[in-house]
Amino acid sequence: MNEPSKRDILLVELERERSIRRTMKLLYAKRSRIRDELDRLISHLSLLVAVPDKTAEDPQPESDILIEAAKRIDDTVFTNLLIQIIQERQK
């Protein structure tokens, strides 16, 4: 008897979808800012820490140091994000 009408169900679903899309936009914007900040960090790494000079054997010592440091903090998601950004920069 007190069964919700199809219109009510549709409104609930539309509100839910709108909330999901709004949340997605916020998450996307935050992800973009985080990626930009990490990209700047990678760019300025040599100013922040002592980095060995580039050699023929190791043309990317900054990247290697950053990846090794990220691995040591035991955060696989963060490490994977850093590695992804470094690989994009090297292309």
Coordinates of N, CA, C and O in Angstrom, one line a residue, residues 44-52 62 65-66:
H44 N 61.6 20.4 -9.1 CA 62.4 21.1 -8.1 C 63.2 20.2 -7.2 O 63.8 20.7 -6.2
L45 N 63.2 18.9 -7.5 CA 63.9 18.0 -6.6 C 65.3 18.3 -6.3 O 65.8 18.3 -5.2
S46 N 66.0 18.7 -7.4 CA 67.5 19.0 -7.3 C 67.7 20.2 -6.4 O 68.8 20.3 -5.8
L47 N 66.7 21.1 -6.2 CA 66.9 22.2 -5.4 C 66.6 21.9 -3.9 O 67.1 22.6 -3.0
L48 N 65.8 20.8 -3.7 CA 65.4 20.4 -2.4 C 66.4 19.5 -1.7 O 66.5 19.5 -0.5
V49 N 67.0 18.6 -2.5 CA 67.9 17.6 -1.9 C 69.1 17.5 -2.8 O 69.1 17.9 -4.0
A50 N 70.2 17.0 -2.2 CA 71.4 16.8 -3.0 C 71.2 15.6 -3.9 O 70.9 14.5 -3.5
V51 N 71.4 15.9 -5.2 CA 71.2 14.8 -6.2 C 72.5 14.7 -7.0 O 73.1 15.6 -7.4
P52 N 72.9 13.4 -7.2 CA 74.2 13.2 -7.9 C 74.0 13.7 -9.4 O 72.9 13.8 -9.9
E62 N 67.6 11.9 -10.5 CA 66.5 12.5 -9.7 C 65.4 11.5 -9.6 O 64.8 11.3 -8.5
I65 N 66.1 8.5 -7.4 CA 66.1 8.8 -5.9 C 64.7 9.0 -5.5 O 64.3 8.5 -4.4
L66 N 63.9 9.7 -6.2 CA 62.5 9.9 -5.9 C 61.7 8.6 -5.8 O 60.9 8.4 -4.8

